Structures are given as C-alpha cells and as structure tokens.
mmCIF file of C-alpha atoms in Angstrom:
data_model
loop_
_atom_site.group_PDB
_atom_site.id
_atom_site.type_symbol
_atom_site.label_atom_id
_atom_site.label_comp_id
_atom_site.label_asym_id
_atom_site.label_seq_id
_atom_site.Cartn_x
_atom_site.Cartn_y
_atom_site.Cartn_z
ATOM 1 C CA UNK A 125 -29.879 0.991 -50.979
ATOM 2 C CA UNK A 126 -31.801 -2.681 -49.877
ATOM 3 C CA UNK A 127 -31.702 -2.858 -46.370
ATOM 4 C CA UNK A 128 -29.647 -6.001 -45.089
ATOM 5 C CA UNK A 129 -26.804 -5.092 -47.278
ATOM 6 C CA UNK A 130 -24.049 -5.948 -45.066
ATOM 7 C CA UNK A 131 -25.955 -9.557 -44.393
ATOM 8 C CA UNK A 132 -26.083 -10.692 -47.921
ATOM 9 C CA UNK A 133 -22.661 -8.980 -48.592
ATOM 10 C CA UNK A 134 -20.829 -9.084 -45.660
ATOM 11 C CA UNK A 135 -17.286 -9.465 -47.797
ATOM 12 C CA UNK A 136 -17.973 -6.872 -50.542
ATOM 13 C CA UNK A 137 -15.073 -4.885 -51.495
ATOM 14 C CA UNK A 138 -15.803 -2.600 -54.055
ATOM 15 C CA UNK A 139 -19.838 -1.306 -54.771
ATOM 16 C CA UNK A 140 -20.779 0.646 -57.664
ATOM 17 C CA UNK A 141 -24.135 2.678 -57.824
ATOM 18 C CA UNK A 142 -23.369 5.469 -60.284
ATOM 19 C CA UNK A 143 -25.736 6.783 -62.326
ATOM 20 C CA UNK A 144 -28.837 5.715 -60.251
ATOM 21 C CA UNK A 145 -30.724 8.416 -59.296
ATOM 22 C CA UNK A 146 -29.803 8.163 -55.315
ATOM 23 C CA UNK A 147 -30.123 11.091 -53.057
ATOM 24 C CA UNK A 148 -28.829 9.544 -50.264
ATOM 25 C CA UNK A 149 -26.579 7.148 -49.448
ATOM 26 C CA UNK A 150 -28.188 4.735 -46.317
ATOM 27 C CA UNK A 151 -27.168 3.418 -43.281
ATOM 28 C CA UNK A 152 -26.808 -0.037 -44.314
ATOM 29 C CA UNK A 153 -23.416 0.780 -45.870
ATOM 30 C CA UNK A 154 -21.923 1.485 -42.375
ATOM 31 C CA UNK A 155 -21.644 -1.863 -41.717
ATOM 32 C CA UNK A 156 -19.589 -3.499 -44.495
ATOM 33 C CA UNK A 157 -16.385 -3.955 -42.776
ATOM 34 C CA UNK A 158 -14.790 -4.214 -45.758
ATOM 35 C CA UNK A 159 -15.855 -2.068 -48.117
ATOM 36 C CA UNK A 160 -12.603 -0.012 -49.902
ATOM 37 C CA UNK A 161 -14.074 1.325 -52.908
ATOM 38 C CA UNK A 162 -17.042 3.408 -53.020
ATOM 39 C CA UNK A 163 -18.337 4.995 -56.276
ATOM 40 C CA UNK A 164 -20.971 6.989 -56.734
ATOM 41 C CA UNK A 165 -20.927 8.991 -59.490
ATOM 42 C CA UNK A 166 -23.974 11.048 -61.634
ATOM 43 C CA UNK A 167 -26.397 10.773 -58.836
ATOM 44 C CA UNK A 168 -28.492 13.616 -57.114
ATOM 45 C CA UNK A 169 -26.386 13.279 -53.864
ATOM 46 C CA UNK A 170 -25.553 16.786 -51.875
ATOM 47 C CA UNK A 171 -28.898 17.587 -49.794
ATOM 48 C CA UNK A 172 -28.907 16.966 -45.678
ATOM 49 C CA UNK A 173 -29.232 12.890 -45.636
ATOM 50 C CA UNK A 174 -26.795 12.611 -48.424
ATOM 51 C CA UNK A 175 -24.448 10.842 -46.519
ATOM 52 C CA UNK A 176 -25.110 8.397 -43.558
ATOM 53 C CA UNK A 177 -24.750 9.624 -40.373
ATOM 54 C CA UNK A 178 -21.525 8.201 -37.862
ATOM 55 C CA UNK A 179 -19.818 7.762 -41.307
ATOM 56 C CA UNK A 180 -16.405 8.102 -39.988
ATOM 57 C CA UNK A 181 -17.050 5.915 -36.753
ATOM 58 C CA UNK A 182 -18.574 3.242 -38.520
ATOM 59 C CA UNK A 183 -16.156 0.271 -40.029
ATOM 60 C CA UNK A 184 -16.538 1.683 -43.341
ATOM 61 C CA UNK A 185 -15.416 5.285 -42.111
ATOM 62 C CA UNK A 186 -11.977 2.712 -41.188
ATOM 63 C CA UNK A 187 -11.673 0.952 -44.659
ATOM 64 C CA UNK A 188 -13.013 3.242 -47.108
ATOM 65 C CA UNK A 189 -10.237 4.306 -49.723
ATOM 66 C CA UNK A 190 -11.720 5.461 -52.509
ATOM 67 C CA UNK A 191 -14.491 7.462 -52.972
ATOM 68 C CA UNK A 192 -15.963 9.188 -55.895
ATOM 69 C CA UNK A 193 -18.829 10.993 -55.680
ATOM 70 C CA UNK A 194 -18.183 13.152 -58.721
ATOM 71 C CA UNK A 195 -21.411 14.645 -60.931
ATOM 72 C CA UNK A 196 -23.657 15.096 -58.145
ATOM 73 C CA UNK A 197 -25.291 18.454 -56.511
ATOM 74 C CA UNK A 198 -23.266 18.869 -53.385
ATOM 75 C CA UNK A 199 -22.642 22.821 -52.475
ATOM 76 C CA UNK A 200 -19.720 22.322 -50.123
ATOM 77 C CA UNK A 201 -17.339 19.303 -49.158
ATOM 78 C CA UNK A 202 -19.823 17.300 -46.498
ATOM 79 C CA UNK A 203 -17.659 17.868 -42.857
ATOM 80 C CA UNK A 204 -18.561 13.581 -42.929
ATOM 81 C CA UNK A 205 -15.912 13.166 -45.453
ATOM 82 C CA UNK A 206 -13.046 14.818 -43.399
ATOM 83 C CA UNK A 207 -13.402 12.187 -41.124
ATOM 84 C CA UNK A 208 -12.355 9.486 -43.271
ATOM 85 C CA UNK A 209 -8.599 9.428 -42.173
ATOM 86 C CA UNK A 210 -7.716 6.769 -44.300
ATOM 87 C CA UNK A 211 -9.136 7.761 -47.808
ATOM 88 C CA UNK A 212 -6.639 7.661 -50.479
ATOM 89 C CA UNK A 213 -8.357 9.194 -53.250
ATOM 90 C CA UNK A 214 -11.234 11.510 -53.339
ATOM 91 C CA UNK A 215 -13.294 12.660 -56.496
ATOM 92 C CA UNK A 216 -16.078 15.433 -56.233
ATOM 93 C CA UNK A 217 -15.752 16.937 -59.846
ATOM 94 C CA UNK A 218 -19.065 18.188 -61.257
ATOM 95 C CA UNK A 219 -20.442 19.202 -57.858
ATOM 96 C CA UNK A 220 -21.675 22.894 -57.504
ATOM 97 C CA UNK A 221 -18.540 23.424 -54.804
ATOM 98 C CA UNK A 222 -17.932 27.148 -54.235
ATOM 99 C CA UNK A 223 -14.452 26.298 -51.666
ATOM 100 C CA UNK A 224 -12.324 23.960 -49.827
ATOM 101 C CA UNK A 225 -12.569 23.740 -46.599
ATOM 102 C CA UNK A 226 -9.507 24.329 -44.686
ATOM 103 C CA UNK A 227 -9.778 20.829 -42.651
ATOM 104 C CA UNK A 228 -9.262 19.083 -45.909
ATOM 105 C CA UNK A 229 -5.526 18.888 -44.643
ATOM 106 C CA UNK A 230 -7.402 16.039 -42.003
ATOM 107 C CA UNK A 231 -6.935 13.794 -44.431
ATOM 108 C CA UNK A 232 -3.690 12.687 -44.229
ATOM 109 C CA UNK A 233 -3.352 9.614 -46.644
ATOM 110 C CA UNK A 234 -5.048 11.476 -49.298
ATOM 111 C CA UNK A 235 -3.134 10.954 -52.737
ATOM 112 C CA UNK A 236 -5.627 11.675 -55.138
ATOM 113 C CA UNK A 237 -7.989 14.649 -55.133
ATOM 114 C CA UNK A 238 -10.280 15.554 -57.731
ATOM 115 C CA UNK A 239 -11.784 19.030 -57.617
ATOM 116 C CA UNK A 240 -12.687 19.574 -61.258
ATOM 117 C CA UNK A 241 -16.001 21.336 -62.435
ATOM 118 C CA UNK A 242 -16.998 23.089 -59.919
ATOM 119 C CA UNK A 243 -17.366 26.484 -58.821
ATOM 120 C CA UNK A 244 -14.042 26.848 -56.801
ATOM 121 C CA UNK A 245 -12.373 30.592 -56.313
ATOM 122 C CA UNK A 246 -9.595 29.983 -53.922
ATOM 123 C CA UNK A 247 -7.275 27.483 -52.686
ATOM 124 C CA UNK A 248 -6.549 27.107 -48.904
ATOM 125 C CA UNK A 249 -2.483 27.141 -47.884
ATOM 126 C CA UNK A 250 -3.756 24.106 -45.322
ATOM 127 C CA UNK A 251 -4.310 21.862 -48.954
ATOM 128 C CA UNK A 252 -0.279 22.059 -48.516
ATOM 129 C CA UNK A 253 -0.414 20.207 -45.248
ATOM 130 C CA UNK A 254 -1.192 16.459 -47.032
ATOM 131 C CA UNK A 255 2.303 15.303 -47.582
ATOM 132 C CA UNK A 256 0.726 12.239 -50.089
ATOM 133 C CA UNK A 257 -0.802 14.474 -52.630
ATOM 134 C CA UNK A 258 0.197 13.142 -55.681
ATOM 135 C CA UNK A 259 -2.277 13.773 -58.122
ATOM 136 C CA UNK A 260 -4.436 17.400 -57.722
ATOM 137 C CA UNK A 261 -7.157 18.279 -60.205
ATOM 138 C CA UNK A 262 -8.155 21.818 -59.902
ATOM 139 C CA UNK A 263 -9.320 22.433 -63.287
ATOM 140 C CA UNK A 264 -12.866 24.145 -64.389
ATOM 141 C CA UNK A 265 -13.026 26.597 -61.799
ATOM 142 C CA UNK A 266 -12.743 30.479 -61.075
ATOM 143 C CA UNK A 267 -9.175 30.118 -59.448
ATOM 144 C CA UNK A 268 -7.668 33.227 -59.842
ATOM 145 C CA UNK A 269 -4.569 32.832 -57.671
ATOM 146 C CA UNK A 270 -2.466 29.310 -56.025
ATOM 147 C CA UNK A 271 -1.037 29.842 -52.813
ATOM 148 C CA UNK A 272 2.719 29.985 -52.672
ATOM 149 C CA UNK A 273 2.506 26.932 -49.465
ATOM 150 C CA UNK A 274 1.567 24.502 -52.398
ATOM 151 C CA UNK A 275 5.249 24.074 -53.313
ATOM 152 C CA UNK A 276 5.139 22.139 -49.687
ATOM 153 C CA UNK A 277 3.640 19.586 -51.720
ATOM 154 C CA UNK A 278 7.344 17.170 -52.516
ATOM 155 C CA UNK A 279 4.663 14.062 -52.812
ATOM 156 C CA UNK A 280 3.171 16.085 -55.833
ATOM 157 C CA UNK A 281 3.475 14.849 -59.599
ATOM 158 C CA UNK A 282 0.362 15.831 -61.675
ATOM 159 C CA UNK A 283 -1.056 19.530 -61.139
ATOM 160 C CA UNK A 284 -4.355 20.331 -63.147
ATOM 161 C CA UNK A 285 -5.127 24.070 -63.388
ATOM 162 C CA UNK A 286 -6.766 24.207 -67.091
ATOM 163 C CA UNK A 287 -9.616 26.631 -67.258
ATOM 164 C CA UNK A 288 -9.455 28.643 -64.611
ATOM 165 C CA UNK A 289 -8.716 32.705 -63.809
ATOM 166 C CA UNK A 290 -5.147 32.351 -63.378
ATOM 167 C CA UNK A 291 -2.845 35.215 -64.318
ATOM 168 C CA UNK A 292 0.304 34.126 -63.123
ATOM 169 C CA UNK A 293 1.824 31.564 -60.686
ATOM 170 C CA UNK A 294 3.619 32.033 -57.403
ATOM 171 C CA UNK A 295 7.140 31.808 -58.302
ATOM 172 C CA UNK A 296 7.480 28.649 -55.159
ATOM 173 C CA UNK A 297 6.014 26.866 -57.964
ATOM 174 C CA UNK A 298 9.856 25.709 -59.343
ATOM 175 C CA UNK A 299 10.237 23.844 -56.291
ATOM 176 C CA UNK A 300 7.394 21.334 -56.950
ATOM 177 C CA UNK A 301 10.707 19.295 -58.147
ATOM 178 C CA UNK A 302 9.030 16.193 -58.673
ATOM 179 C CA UNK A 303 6.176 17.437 -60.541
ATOM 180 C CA UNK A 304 5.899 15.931 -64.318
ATOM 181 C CA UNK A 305 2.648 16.959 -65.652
ATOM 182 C CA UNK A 306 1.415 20.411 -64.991
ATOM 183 C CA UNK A 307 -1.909 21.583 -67.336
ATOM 184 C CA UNK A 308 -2.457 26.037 -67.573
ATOM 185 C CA UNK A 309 -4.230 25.947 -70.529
ATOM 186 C CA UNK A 310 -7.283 27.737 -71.084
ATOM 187 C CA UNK A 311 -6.214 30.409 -67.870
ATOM 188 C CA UNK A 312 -5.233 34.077 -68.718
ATOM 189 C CA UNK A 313 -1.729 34.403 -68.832
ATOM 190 C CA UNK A 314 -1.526 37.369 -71.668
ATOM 191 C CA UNK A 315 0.615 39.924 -70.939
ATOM 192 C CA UNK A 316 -2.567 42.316 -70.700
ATOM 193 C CA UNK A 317 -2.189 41.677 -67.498
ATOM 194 C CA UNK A 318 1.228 42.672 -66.835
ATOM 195 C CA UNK A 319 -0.406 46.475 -67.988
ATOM 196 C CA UNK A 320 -2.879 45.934 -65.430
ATOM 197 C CA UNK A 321 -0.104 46.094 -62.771
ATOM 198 C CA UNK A 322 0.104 49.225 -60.055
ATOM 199 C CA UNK A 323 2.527 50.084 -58.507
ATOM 200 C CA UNK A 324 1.471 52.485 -54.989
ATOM 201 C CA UNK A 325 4.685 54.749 -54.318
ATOM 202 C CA UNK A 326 6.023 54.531 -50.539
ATOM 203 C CA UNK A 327 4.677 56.377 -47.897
ATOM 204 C CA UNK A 328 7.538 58.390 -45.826
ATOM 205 C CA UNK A 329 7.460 56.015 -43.715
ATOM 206 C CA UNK A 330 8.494 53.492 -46.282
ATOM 207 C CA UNK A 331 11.035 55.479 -47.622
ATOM 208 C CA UNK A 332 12.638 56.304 -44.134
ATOM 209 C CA UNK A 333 12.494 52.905 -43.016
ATOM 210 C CA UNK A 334 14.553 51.984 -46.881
ATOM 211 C CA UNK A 335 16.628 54.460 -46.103
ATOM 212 C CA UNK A 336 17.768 53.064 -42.392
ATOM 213 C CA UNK A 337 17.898 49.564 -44.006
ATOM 214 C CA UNK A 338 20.375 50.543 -47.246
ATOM 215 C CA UNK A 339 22.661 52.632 -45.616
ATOM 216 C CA UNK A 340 22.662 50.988 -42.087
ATOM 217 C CA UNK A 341 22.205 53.746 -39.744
ATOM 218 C CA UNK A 342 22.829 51.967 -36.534
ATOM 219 C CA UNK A 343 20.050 52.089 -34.206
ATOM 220 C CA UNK A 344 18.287 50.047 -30.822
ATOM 221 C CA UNK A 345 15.083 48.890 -29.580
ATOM 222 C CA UNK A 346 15.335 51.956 -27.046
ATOM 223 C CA UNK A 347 15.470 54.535 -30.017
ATOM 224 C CA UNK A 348 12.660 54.131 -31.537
ATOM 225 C CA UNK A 349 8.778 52.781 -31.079
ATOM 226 C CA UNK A 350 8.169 49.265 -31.023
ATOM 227 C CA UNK A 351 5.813 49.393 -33.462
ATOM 228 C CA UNK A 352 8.617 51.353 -35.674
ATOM 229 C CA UNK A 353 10.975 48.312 -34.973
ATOM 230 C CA UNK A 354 8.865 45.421 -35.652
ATOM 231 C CA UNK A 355 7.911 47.796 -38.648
ATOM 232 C CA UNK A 356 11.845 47.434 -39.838
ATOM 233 C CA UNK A 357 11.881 44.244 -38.826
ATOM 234 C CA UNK A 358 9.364 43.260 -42.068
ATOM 235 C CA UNK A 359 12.252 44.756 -44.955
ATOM 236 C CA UNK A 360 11.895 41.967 -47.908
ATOM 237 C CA UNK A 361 15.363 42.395 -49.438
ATOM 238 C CA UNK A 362 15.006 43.431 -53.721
ATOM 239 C CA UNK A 363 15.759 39.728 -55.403
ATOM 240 C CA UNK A 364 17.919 42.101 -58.007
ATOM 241 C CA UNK A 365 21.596 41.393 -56.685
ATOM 242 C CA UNK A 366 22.842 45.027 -57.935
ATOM 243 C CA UNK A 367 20.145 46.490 -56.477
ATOM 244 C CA UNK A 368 20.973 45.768 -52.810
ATOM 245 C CA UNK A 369 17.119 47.668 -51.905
ATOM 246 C CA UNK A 370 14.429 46.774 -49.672
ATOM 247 C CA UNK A 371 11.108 47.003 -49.537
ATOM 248 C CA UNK A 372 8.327 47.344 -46.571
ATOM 249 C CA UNK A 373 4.736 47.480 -48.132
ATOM 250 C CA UNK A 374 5.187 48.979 -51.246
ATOM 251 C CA UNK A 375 6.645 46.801 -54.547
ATOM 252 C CA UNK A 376 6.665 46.589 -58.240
ATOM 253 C CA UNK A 377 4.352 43.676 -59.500
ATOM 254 C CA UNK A 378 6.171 41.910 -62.550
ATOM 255 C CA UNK A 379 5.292 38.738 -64.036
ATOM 256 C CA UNK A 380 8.614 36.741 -65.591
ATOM 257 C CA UNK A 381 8.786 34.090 -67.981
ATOM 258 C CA UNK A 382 10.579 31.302 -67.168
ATOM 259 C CA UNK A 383 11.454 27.615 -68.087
ATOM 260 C CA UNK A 384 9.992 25.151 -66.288
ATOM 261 C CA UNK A 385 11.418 21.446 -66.420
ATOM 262 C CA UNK A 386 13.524 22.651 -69.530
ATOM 263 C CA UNK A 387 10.086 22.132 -71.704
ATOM 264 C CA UNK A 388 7.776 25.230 -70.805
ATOM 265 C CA UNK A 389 7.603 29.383 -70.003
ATOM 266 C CA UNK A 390 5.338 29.580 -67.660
ATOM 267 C CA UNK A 391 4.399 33.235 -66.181
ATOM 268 C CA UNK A 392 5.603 33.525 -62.574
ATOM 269 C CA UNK A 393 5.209 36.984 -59.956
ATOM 270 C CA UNK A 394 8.127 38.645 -59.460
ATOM 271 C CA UNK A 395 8.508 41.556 -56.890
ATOM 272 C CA UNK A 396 11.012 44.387 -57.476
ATOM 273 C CA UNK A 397 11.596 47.329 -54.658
ATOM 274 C CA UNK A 398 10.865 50.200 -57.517
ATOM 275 C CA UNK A 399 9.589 50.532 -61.294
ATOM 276 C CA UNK A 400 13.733 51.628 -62.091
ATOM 277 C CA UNK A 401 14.683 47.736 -60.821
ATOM 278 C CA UNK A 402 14.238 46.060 -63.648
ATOM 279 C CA UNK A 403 16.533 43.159 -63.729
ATOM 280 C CA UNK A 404 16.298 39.483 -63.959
ATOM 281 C CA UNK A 405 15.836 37.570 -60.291
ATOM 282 C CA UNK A 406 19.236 35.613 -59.707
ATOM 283 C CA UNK A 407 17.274 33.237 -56.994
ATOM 284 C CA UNK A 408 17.871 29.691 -59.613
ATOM 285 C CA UNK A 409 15.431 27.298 -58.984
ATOM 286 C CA UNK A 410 16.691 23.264 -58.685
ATOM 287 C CA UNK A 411 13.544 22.352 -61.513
ATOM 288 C CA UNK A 412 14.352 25.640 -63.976
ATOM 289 C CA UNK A 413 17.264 24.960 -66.173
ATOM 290 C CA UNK A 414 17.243 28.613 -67.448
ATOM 291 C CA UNK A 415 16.198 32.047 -66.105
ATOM 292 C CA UNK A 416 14.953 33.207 -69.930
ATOM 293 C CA UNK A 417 13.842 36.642 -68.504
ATOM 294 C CA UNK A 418 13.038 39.939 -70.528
ATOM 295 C CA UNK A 419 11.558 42.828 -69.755
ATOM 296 C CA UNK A 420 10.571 43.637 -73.217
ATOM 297 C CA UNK A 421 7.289 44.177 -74.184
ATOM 298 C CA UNK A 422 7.754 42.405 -77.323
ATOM 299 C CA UNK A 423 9.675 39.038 -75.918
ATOM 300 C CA UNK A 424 6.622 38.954 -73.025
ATOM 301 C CA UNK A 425 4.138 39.010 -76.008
ATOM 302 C CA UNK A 426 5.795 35.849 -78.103
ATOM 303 C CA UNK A 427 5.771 34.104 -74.535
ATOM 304 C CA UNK A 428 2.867 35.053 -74.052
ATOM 305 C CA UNK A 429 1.432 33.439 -77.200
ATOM 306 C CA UNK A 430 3.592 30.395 -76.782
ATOM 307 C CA UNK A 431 1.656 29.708 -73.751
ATOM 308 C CA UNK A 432 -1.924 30.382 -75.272
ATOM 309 C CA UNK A 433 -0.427 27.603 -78.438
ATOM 310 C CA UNK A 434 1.028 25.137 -75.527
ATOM 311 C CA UNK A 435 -1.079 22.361 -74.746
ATOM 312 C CA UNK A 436 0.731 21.815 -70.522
ATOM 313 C CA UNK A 437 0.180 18.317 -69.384
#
C-alpha cells in the first residue's frame, strides 16, 4: 500500500484491493480514522506481516466493520482480528483454516461470519457465545459434528453446512426458532450410518446405579462413596415417556427423522437407555410441527433419500 495513505485519504470509507497480489497489509492503514469497509479478497495474505501490527489499538481497529479477507493463504484466524470488537461481518472463505479459535466469541457485534472453503473439522461451543450471529457459513469443510450450544444462537437466521462430514445434527437444533434458511446438502446423512451405531452394554455399576434410580431405593450421602453419589447424581432420564429408565454412561445411539419448519426431515441424534426402547421422543420442539418418527428400516431409507434429492437453503 503507498505510504501517506491516510494524508491523501484522510476521509476514505470503504478501500478495495482484492485481487492484487498483496502479502501484507501496511501500516499506513492504521491511521484512517474512518475506514469501515475493508476488502481484501484473492490476495496472498496469511504469512507473519500479513496484518499490521497494533491493529486493534489503532483507529481503524475502532471503525473497521467489515472485513473480507476471503481467497487468501492464511492457516489459522490471525489473534489481530479478535481484537476488532466492533466488526460486524467477517469473511475468510478460501483460506487453508484447519479451526476456530475459541476467542472468536470476543467478537461481540459479529453478525456475519464466513467460514467457507477451508479446511475446518470442528466447531467450538464458545461460537455460541455471539448473541448477533445472524448469518454463519460453515460450508466446504470436514465438519463432522455441530455442537449442541449452537441452538444459543436466537440472533441466528441463515445456517450453511453444505459439503461437509455431517451425519446427523444435535437434536438442540429445533430451537434455532428463528432460523429460515438452513443448507445440509452434499453431507452424509444415509442411514448407513445409523448401522454404524454401537451400543456398549452397562457395566454393573451402571446397571446398579439404574436399578437405585427406577425403583427408588432410598438412600444418603452417608451410605455410600462420594464418588458413588455424584456418580447417581449424572442419571439422564430415557426421553421415551413409557419407558420411565435412566441411563449413566451407557446409551443407544439413534438418529430420527424429523420435520423441521414444516418443510424438511432432517436427521437428528436421539439417545435411548437400551436397544428394547425404541419409541418416538415426546420432547416437541416450538420450530417442528410434527414428530414423523419410525424406526423402520425402510421409512429411514425413503428419508434418507429425500434428503440426498433436497436442495436445504
């Protein structure tokens, strides 16, 4: 970038140097006071000087909110970047990212973020913590799994997953209740998978501890060990309401079809306390208008192949 930038410009609002072969961005940006936009896209950004140092104490670090710095060679999210508190949309698609750093939840105005095309395996539960998010582009990765916290997300509308190694979804997804556009395609959600599921049987402990919990036998801290009460302490109650059993570390793994929004089945985890519980979960969801649950091989399959014809979001 010429230096004296901020003297010629010292009003510029928006710049735009995509596509022009920069590998770093210079200090003379840190002084344009008002500088919201940033774009710099299809560059060969992502070594050591990439990014000016003092970005987020300089005035730009204070006005920036927008960046995009999408189709360029950075490895990881640059820790400069989490210290632009008020950035409201942030684009690093096409980068060679292998995670997300867990102090992405520092930016708290963030409403866009676009994490497309990269080399991405998990999600972080902090993600959760930006109550903005409205729009999250995940797509083009190796996801195989989305944190269950990401239903903390009420700000969320538009939910990108396309392309990734998804086999199911956590079933907190149905309380995303304001979400409208939500994109699986391309992910692995064939029943093959539900096959693939093991189920460990329970360790005596396990089936002691059920035992205590389903036929409450009465008992006090002073009876037992307290790692044997904090152990009983952990029961997850069987979602089956004829069931009425509980279940400590061992579970049956099933993956339900559901409606979501009234328009799509969309393959959701389900845990059962043994492989003889095999009814539908009555927990209704405010965003499913039907439970349309079987535990049929054959109904699993057509939903199944609905979801491989479905084009989501």
């Amino acid at each position: 970038l010429p230096a004296g930038l901020a003297q010629w410009f010292p009003a510029l609002e928006v710049l735009d140097v995509s596509g022009t072969g920069l590998s770093g961005l210079g200090a003379e940006l840190l002084a344009l006071p008002r500088l919201h936009t940033l774009l710099a896209k299809n560059n060969r950004l992502g070594g050591p000087g990439a990014l000016p140092k003092g970005l987020g104490r300089a005035p730009l670090g204070r006005s920036l909110r927008v960046l995009n710095l999408s189709g360029n060679r950075f490895a990881e999210v640059p820790p400069a970047l989490l210290e632009l508190r008020g950035l409201q949309s942030l684009s690093l698609g096409g980068n060679r990212l292998h995670g997300i750093p867990p102090d992405i939840q520092e930016l708290r105005s963030l409403e866009f973020l676009y994490l497309g095309g990269n080399f991405i395996t998990s999600v972080p539960p902090e993600l959760a913590n930006l109550p903005s998010l409205s729009y999250l582009v995940l797509c083009d990765n190796k996801i195989q799994s989305i944190p269950p916290q990401l239903a903390q997300l009420h700000s969320l509308r538009s939910l990108s997953l396309h392309n990734n190694l998804l086999t199911y979804l956590p079933r907190e997804i149905l309380n995303l209740v304001h979400l409208e556009e939500l994109s699986l395609r391309g992910n692995p959600l064939v029943v093959r998978f539900v096959r693939d599921l093991t189920y460990n049987p329970p360790s005596l402990q396990e089936l002691a501890g059920r035992t205590i919990k389903t036929r409450n036998v009465p008992y006090a801290p002073s009876d037992l060990p307290e790692n044997l009460v904090r152990y009983l302490s952990l029961a997850s109650n069987c979602p089956n309401p004829k069931c009425g059993g509980v279940y400590f570390d061992s579970c049956v793994r099933q993956i339900k079809f559901v409606d979501f929004c009234g328009k799509y089945r969309i393959p959701l985890m389900h845990y059962l306390c043994s492989p003889e519980c095999s009814s539908p979960c009555s927990s209704a969801s405010q965003s499913s208008t039907s439970q349309s649950e079987s535990d049929s091989e054959d109904e699993a399959s057509v939903a199944a192949r609905r979801m491989q014809k479905v084009l989501l979001g």
